[in-house]
Amino acid sequence: MNGTEMKLEPGSRHQLVGGNLVIMSPTKAQDAGVYQCLASNPVGTVVSREAVLRFGFLQEFSKEERDPVKAHAGWGVMLPCNPPAHYPGLSYRWLLNEFPNFIPTDGRHFVSQTTGNLYIARTNASDLGNYSCLATSHMDFSTKSVFSKFAQLNLAAEDPRLFAPSIKARFPAETYALLGQQVTLECFAFGKIKWRKVDGSLSPQWATAEPTLQIPSVSFEDEGTYECEAENSKGRDSVQGRIIVQAQPEWLKVISDMEADIGSSLRWGCAAAGKPRPTVRWLRNGEPLASQTRVEVLAGDLRFSKLSLDDSGMYQCVAENKHGTIYASAELAVQALAPDFRLNPVRRLIPAARGGEVMIPCQPRAAPKAVVLWSKGTEILVNSSRVTVTPDGTLIIRNISRSDEGKYTCFAENFMGKANSTGILSVRDATKITLAPSSADINLGDNLTLQCHASHDPTMELTFIWALDDFPIDPDKPGGHYRRASAKETVGDLTILNAQLRHGGKYTCMAQTVVDSASKEATVLVRGPPGPPGGMVVRDIGDTTVQLSWSRGFDNHSPIAKYTLQARTPPAGKWKQVRTNPANIEGNAETAQVLGLTPWMDYEFRVIASNILGTGEPSGPSSKIRTKEAAPFVAPSGLSGGGGAPGELIVNWTPMSREYQNGDGFGYLLSFRRQGSAGWQSARVPGADAQFFVYSNESIRPYTPFEVKIRSYNRRGDGPESLTALVYSAEEEPRVAPTKVWAKGVSSSEMNVTWEAVPQDTNGVLLGYEIRYWKAGDKEAAADRVRTAGLDTTARVTDLHPNTKYHVTVRAYNRAGTGPASPSANATTMKPPPRRPPGNISWTFSSSSLSIKWDPVVPLRNESAVTGYKMLYQNDLHPTPTLHLTSKNWIEVAVPEDISYALVQIRTTGPGGDGTPAEVHIVRNGDTSMMVENSAVCPALRPSTILSHSMAMLVLIGHLEL
């Protein structure tokens, strides 16, 4: 604890349980501090990372009563929290009047999580009451909350004055953040809030809802200066602050377990990244290690000379900065061994090719390194023009002949002992290339076969290996571009299918046995479209132009003919070709100017090269830039208006999208005047999203024509003005009532209403008339209503009750509403038509006509008179119904001689409307026929058309004849 070893005695407050330290009844005075665990075994000791034990606290709020807070209604107000002493940080909420009535966090209320203060914008009557600040401390094992005394908010009379915004909650000038942590900047003002990154752009993934900017996982790219701006029609206020991103140490290179020979040298290294840059120190068996005899400690480097057995142990590299400490551990084992060939003896049989070269390793396990001698039989070998013993003990024999066959022995010795190992050298025929591959020049997509034949010692197996620029080729890979061209052992031809640019280069064919190999090379040149240009640089950034430069990519063996420049607006814009100067960029160019860009817009650029073989891959995108601001180029569109309350002129337009704003501080400048007057009035409407303006003046008469025009503006100036549009002020309801209203019932459910038109007035544009009607005895408030869609002066009202008296009024209406009512008129609907259908229907066929008779229908006292009959007739040759009228109780219709079926519907008609129909289905069969009258007689045979039930009818006739 705090660098001092703890005494863990039985019965004390500190107990060791396994590797865990248990502290009974911890207190801040005795136990707060830094703890580390040391673990040991016979190999050595390692120390753990540090664990810091802190004790949190949260005191109570002051018991003193809080002073009331006063503000004008409609103004903003701040209520201070003044939290008590605490550790660690707190979260804050506010109560209104009682628990748990918490203040919501919305566009009008903001609780600073830095100070705890409550800010309320645009206060109103609902904000009156008593407020208490709730502070909560979140610790690892507990949570504690305390409440402040209530403070009363009182509102004075509303003050309509509008002031320039003032930012009340400001984030600090410098905010330090750890890599990967969440960063929140607070900014609250009694006005509209906007955020921007001064030296870059805001990520779309960040939460930028006012009044906080939240970066969920901060990175080094997020470092920079941020600005919060509040703006209204009276002015603006802004605050800037810088986010500085730092990082805990992180390993770039760590040490690993090492075995080293006694007496040898060793260099160990570790490296760590972090911000600030971490310092590095070393521990051996848990103790600090400093430079001494044979040991040099230099930051992340640890160097040993002439290792001894005492240097064995556990080593730790420790990297630390103010944000944390990390440890890397490894074991160093120093060894002392006599030479031993048991794990790695000299090969028993060593084949070699005549005229070639053989290497025979001698690698016994030994510490320190052994001294090596070689012998052939009883002859000790010494270095010569053909024989070499390398410093690591390997024997090399060159220009081998049959006389070199025999037994070879390696002798190894150090101060710990000696050992030897023997192998037999066997000489074979050499491998030779008999047909070498030839160089070739092909185009992208061509096929090519490279030949390669060889001879070899017949007692050994021959293998062909191909490589491209020294990287092995796998001709058996499924779906690859390479294939073996022959199955013969001595033929190793290689076929390239659908050659790509990457297939150009140096091809090597190697014919190989276990003892030697032979190889030949050929060069394949693949011509194709150019590769991607590089080094895209953007400079000379203007409002609509930039200068681009790039470096040439590979021409892929065909000269570059031209370049094409493309641009996009990140993050989701599509690449589009842009206008350039010069218009056609030749293949030897490495710079061009881009024209026709949009001011104040983010862009990325890329370049594409082309030659006679096609268009190449594009370059990587340039770094993102933003063009300079300029005054708007385009006038707003969609200028219209109308409606609103009396004394108002409402003007509407279409908000301009981001690409037409050309700069920050965007808004609209509206000009308007009464038609025919000389002077113009103007109004400035800030904000790109604004889409209407309301001008209020009690002197404005209803439906007064105004000439209106609009332009946009930003910080760089005003844009062009739109064409003048004619917009009318708000309408008022018509002032004149219709006259000469007349109503008459025309059936049991309908009546006709007529009136004399109302003249057009200056209050607005008449849209039509509204008819209100209600039953005699009812109140007018219960009236039903129907409106005409134009200026017709007659209307038919339907869905009325039969034999009922109605009161009727008519009103003119426009967009503002309905005018005064006309004097009421009365109308009574007719009695309903008879409910009984015509009965006792009979009929006869002749060669060309059908005669039908029925009993007359006599209406009841509560039914309207019968003035005639309607008959709907259709047959199987003419399925479209025809209507026939008669005032008698019979009718004759002409029919074709060859009809088979007929359908007849007969009903009464009169002033009350049409009565209930009687339906007759007739089947004609020679001289016989059948009638089914009023389908209720035979419900199963009620057809919607005769044809759909003809078979059922024929079956029924057959049964009757039987």
Coordinates of C-alpha atoms in Angstrom, one line a residue, residues 411-644:
F411 CA 32.5 -32.5 -33.6
A412 CA 31.1 -30.0 -31.1
E413 CA 32.7 -28.8 -27.8
N414 CA 32.3 -26.2 -25.1
F415 CA 33.5 -25.9 -21.4
M416 CA 30.6 -28.1 -20.3
G417 CA 31.6 -31.1 -22.6
K418 CA 31.7 -32.5 -26.2
A419 CA 29.7 -34.6 -28.7
N420 CA 29.6 -35.6 -32.4
S421 CA 27.2 -36.7 -35.2
T422 CA 27.8 -38.4 -38.6
G423 CA 26.0 -38.5 -42.0
I424 CA 26.6 -40.1 -45.4
L425 CA 26.9 -38.0 -48.6
S426 CA 25.4 -39.6 -51.8
V427 CA 26.1 -37.9 -55.3
R428 CA 23.3 -37.9 -58.0
D429 CA 22.9 -36.6 -61.6
A430 CA 22.1 -32.8 -61.9
T431 CA 18.7 -31.3 -63.0
K432 CA 18.8 -29.1 -66.2
I433 CA 16.2 -26.9 -68.0
T434 CA 15.9 -28.2 -71.6
L435 CA 13.2 -25.8 -72.9
A436 CA 13.1 -22.4 -71.2
P437 CA 10.1 -20.0 -71.1
S438 CA 10.0 -17.1 -73.6
S439 CA 9.2 -13.4 -72.7
A440 CA 5.8 -12.2 -74.0
D441 CA 3.8 -8.9 -74.5
I442 CA 0.0 -9.2 -74.2
N443 CA -3.1 -7.1 -73.5
L444 CA -5.4 -7.2 -70.6
G445 CA -7.7 -10.3 -70.8
D446 CA -5.5 -12.3 -73.1
N447 CA -4.5 -16.0 -72.5
L448 CA -0.8 -17.1 -72.6
T449 CA 1.2 -20.4 -72.2
L450 CA 4.7 -20.3 -70.9
Q451 CA 6.8 -23.4 -71.7
C452 CA 9.2 -25.1 -69.4
H453 CA 10.8 -28.6 -69.9
A454 CA 13.6 -30.3 -67.8
S455 CA 15.8 -33.4 -67.4
H456 CA 16.8 -35.0 -64.0
D457 CA 18.3 -38.0 -62.2
P458 CA 15.9 -40.9 -63.0
T459 CA 16.1 -42.2 -59.4
M460 CA 14.5 -39.0 -58.0
E461 CA 11.1 -37.3 -58.4
L462 CA 10.9 -34.0 -60.4
T463 CA 8.7 -31.1 -59.4
F464 CA 8.0 -27.8 -61.3
I465 CA 7.5 -24.6 -59.2
W466 CA 6.5 -21.3 -60.8
A467 CA 6.9 -17.9 -59.2
L468 CA 5.9 -14.4 -60.2
D469 CA 8.4 -11.8 -59.0
D470 CA 9.7 -14.4 -56.5
F471 CA 6.2 -15.2 -55.1
P472 CA 5.1 -18.8 -55.6
I473 CA 2.2 -19.5 -57.9
D474 CA -0.5 -22.1 -57.1
P475 CA -1.8 -23.4 -60.5
D476 CA -4.2 -25.8 -58.7
K477 CA -6.2 -23.0 -56.9
P478 CA -9.9 -23.2 -57.8
G479 CA -11.1 -20.2 -59.8
G480 CA -7.6 -18.8 -60.2
H481 CA -6.0 -17.5 -63.4
Y482 CA -3.2 -20.2 -63.6
R483 CA -3.4 -23.7 -65.0
R484 CA -0.9 -26.5 -65.5
A485 CA -0.6 -27.2 -69.3
S486 CA 0.7 -30.8 -69.2
A487 CA 0.6 -33.9 -67.0
K488 CA 4.0 -35.2 -68.2
E489 CA 6.7 -35.4 -65.5
T490 CA 9.3 -33.5 -67.5
V491 CA 7.0 -30.8 -68.8
G492 CA 6.0 -27.9 -66.6
D493 CA 4.2 -25.5 -68.9
L494 CA 2.1 -22.8 -67.3
T495 CA -1.1 -21.2 -68.8
I496 CA -2.3 -17.8 -67.8
L497 CA -6.1 -17.3 -68.4
N498 CA -7.7 -13.9 -68.7
A499 CA -4.5 -12.0 -67.8
Q500 CA -4.9 -9.1 -65.5
L501 CA -2.4 -6.2 -64.9
R502 CA -1.2 -7.9 -61.7
H503 CA -0.1 -10.9 -63.8
G504 CA 2.7 -8.9 -65.5
G505 CA 6.3 -9.3 -64.2
K506 CA 9.2 -11.8 -64.0
Y507 CA 8.1 -15.4 -64.2
T508 CA 10.6 -18.1 -62.9
C509 CA 10.3 -21.8 -63.8
M510 CA 12.1 -24.0 -61.3
A511 CA 12.6 -27.7 -61.9
Q512 CA 13.4 -29.3 -58.5
T513 CA 14.4 -32.6 -56.9
V514 CA 15.3 -33.2 -53.3
V515 CA 19.0 -32.7 -54.1
D516 CA 19.1 -29.8 -56.5
S517 CA 17.1 -27.5 -58.8
A518 CA 17.5 -25.5 -62.0
S519 CA 15.5 -22.4 -63.1
K520 CA 15.0 -20.1 -66.0
E521 CA 13.2 -16.7 -66.2
A522 CA 10.9 -14.9 -68.7
T523 CA 9.2 -11.5 -68.5
V524 CA 5.5 -11.0 -69.3
L525 CA 4.3 -7.5 -70.1
V526 CA 0.5 -7.0 -69.6
R527 CA -0.8 -3.7 -71.2
G528 CA -4.1 -2.2 -69.9
P529 CA -5.9 0.9 -68.7
P530 CA -3.9 3.3 -66.5
G531 CA -3.6 2.7 -62.8
P532 CA -5.1 5.2 -60.2
P533 CA -3.3 8.6 -60.0
G534 CA -2.0 9.5 -56.6
G535 CA -1.2 12.5 -54.4
M536 CA -4.5 14.4 -55.0
V537 CA -4.0 17.9 -53.5
V538 CA -6.6 20.7 -53.3
R539 CA -5.4 24.3 -53.2
D540 CA -6.4 27.9 -54.1
I541 CA -9.9 27.3 -52.7
G542 CA -12.4 29.9 -53.9
D543 CA -16.2 30.1 -53.7
T544 CA -16.9 28.3 -56.9
T545 CA -13.4 27.1 -58.0
V546 CA -10.5 25.1 -56.7
Q547 CA -7.1 24.1 -58.2
L548 CA -6.4 20.3 -58.2
S549 CA -3.0 18.7 -58.7
W550 CA -2.1 15.0 -58.7
S551 CA 0.8 12.7 -59.5
R552 CA 0.8 10.3 -62.5
G553 CA -0.1 6.7 -61.8
F554 CA 1.2 3.7 -63.7
D555 CA 0.4 3.9 -67.4
N556 CA 0.4 0.1 -67.6
H557 CA 2.5 0.2 -70.7
S558 CA 0.1 2.3 -72.8
P559 CA 0.4 6.1 -72.8
I560 CA -2.2 8.1 -70.8
A561 CA -4.5 10.0 -73.2
K562 CA -6.7 12.1 -70.9
Y563 CA -7.8 12.7 -67.3
T564 CA -11.4 13.1 -65.9
L565 CA -12.1 15.0 -62.7
Q566 CA -15.0 14.1 -60.4
A567 CA -16.4 15.6 -57.2
R568 CA -18.9 14.6 -54.5
T569 CA -20.4 16.1 -51.4
P570 CA -19.8 13.9 -48.4
P571 CA -20.9 11.9 -46.6
A572 CA -23.4 10.3 -49.0
G573 CA -23.1 12.2 -52.3
K574 CA -22.5 10.4 -55.6
W575 CA -19.4 11.0 -57.7
K576 CA -20.1 13.3 -60.6
Q577 CA -17.9 14.7 -63.4
V578 CA -17.2 18.4 -63.0
R579 CA -16.4 21.2 -65.4
T580 CA -12.7 22.0 -65.7
N581 CA -10.2 24.5 -67.1
P582 CA -8.9 23.3 -69.5
A583 CA -12.1 21.6 -70.6
N584 CA -10.1 18.6 -71.9
I585 CA -7.2 17.5 -69.7
E586 CA -4.5 15.9 -71.7
G587 CA -2.5 12.8 -70.5
N588 CA 0.7 14.8 -69.7
A589 CA -1.2 17.2 -67.3
E590 CA -0.9 17.0 -63.5
T591 CA -3.1 20.0 -62.5
A592 CA -6.4 21.6 -63.5
Q593 CA -9.0 24.0 -62.2
V594 CA -12.5 22.9 -61.2
L595 CA -15.3 25.3 -62.2
G596 CA -18.9 25.7 -61.2
L597 CA -18.8 24.5 -57.6
T598 CA -21.3 25.6 -55.0
P599 CA -20.1 28.1 -52.4
W600 CA -19.9 27.0 -48.7
M601 CA -20.2 23.3 -49.6
D602 CA -18.1 20.4 -48.5
Y603 CA -16.4 18.5 -51.4
E604 CA -14.1 15.6 -52.1
F605 CA -12.3 15.2 -55.4
R606 CA -10.8 12.4 -57.4
V607 CA -9.2 11.9 -60.8
I608 CA -9.4 9.1 -63.4
A609 CA -6.9 8.4 -66.2
S610 CA -7.8 6.8 -69.6
N611 CA -5.8 5.4 -72.5
I612 CA -6.6 3.5 -75.7
L613 CA -7.2 0.3 -73.7
G614 CA -9.9 1.9 -71.4
T615 CA -10.5 3.9 -68.3
G616 CA -8.5 3.1 -65.2
E617 CA -9.4 3.0 -61.5
P618 CA -10.0 6.4 -59.8
S619 CA -7.5 7.9 -57.4
G620 CA -8.3 7.9 -53.7
P621 CA -10.5 10.8 -52.6
S622 CA -8.8 14.1 -51.7
S623 CA -9.1 15.5 -48.2
K624 CA -12.5 17.1 -47.6
I625 CA -12.6 20.9 -48.2
R626 CA -15.3 23.5 -47.9
T627 CA -15.5 26.2 -50.6
K628 CA -15.6 29.8 -49.5
E629 CA -18.8 31.7 -48.7
A630 CA -20.5 33.9 -51.3
A631 CA -23.7 35.9 -51.4
P632 CA -26.7 33.7 -52.6
F633 CA -27.0 33.2 -56.4
V634 CA -30.6 32.0 -56.6
A635 CA -33.8 33.7 -55.5
P636 CA -36.3 31.8 -53.3
S637 CA -39.2 30.2 -55.1
G638 CA -42.8 29.3 -54.4
L639 CA -43.8 32.8 -53.3
S640 CA -47.5 32.7 -52.3
G641 CA -49.7 33.4 -49.4
G642 CA -53.1 34.4 -48.1
G643 CA -55.3 33.4 -45.2
G644 CA -54.8 34.2 -41.6

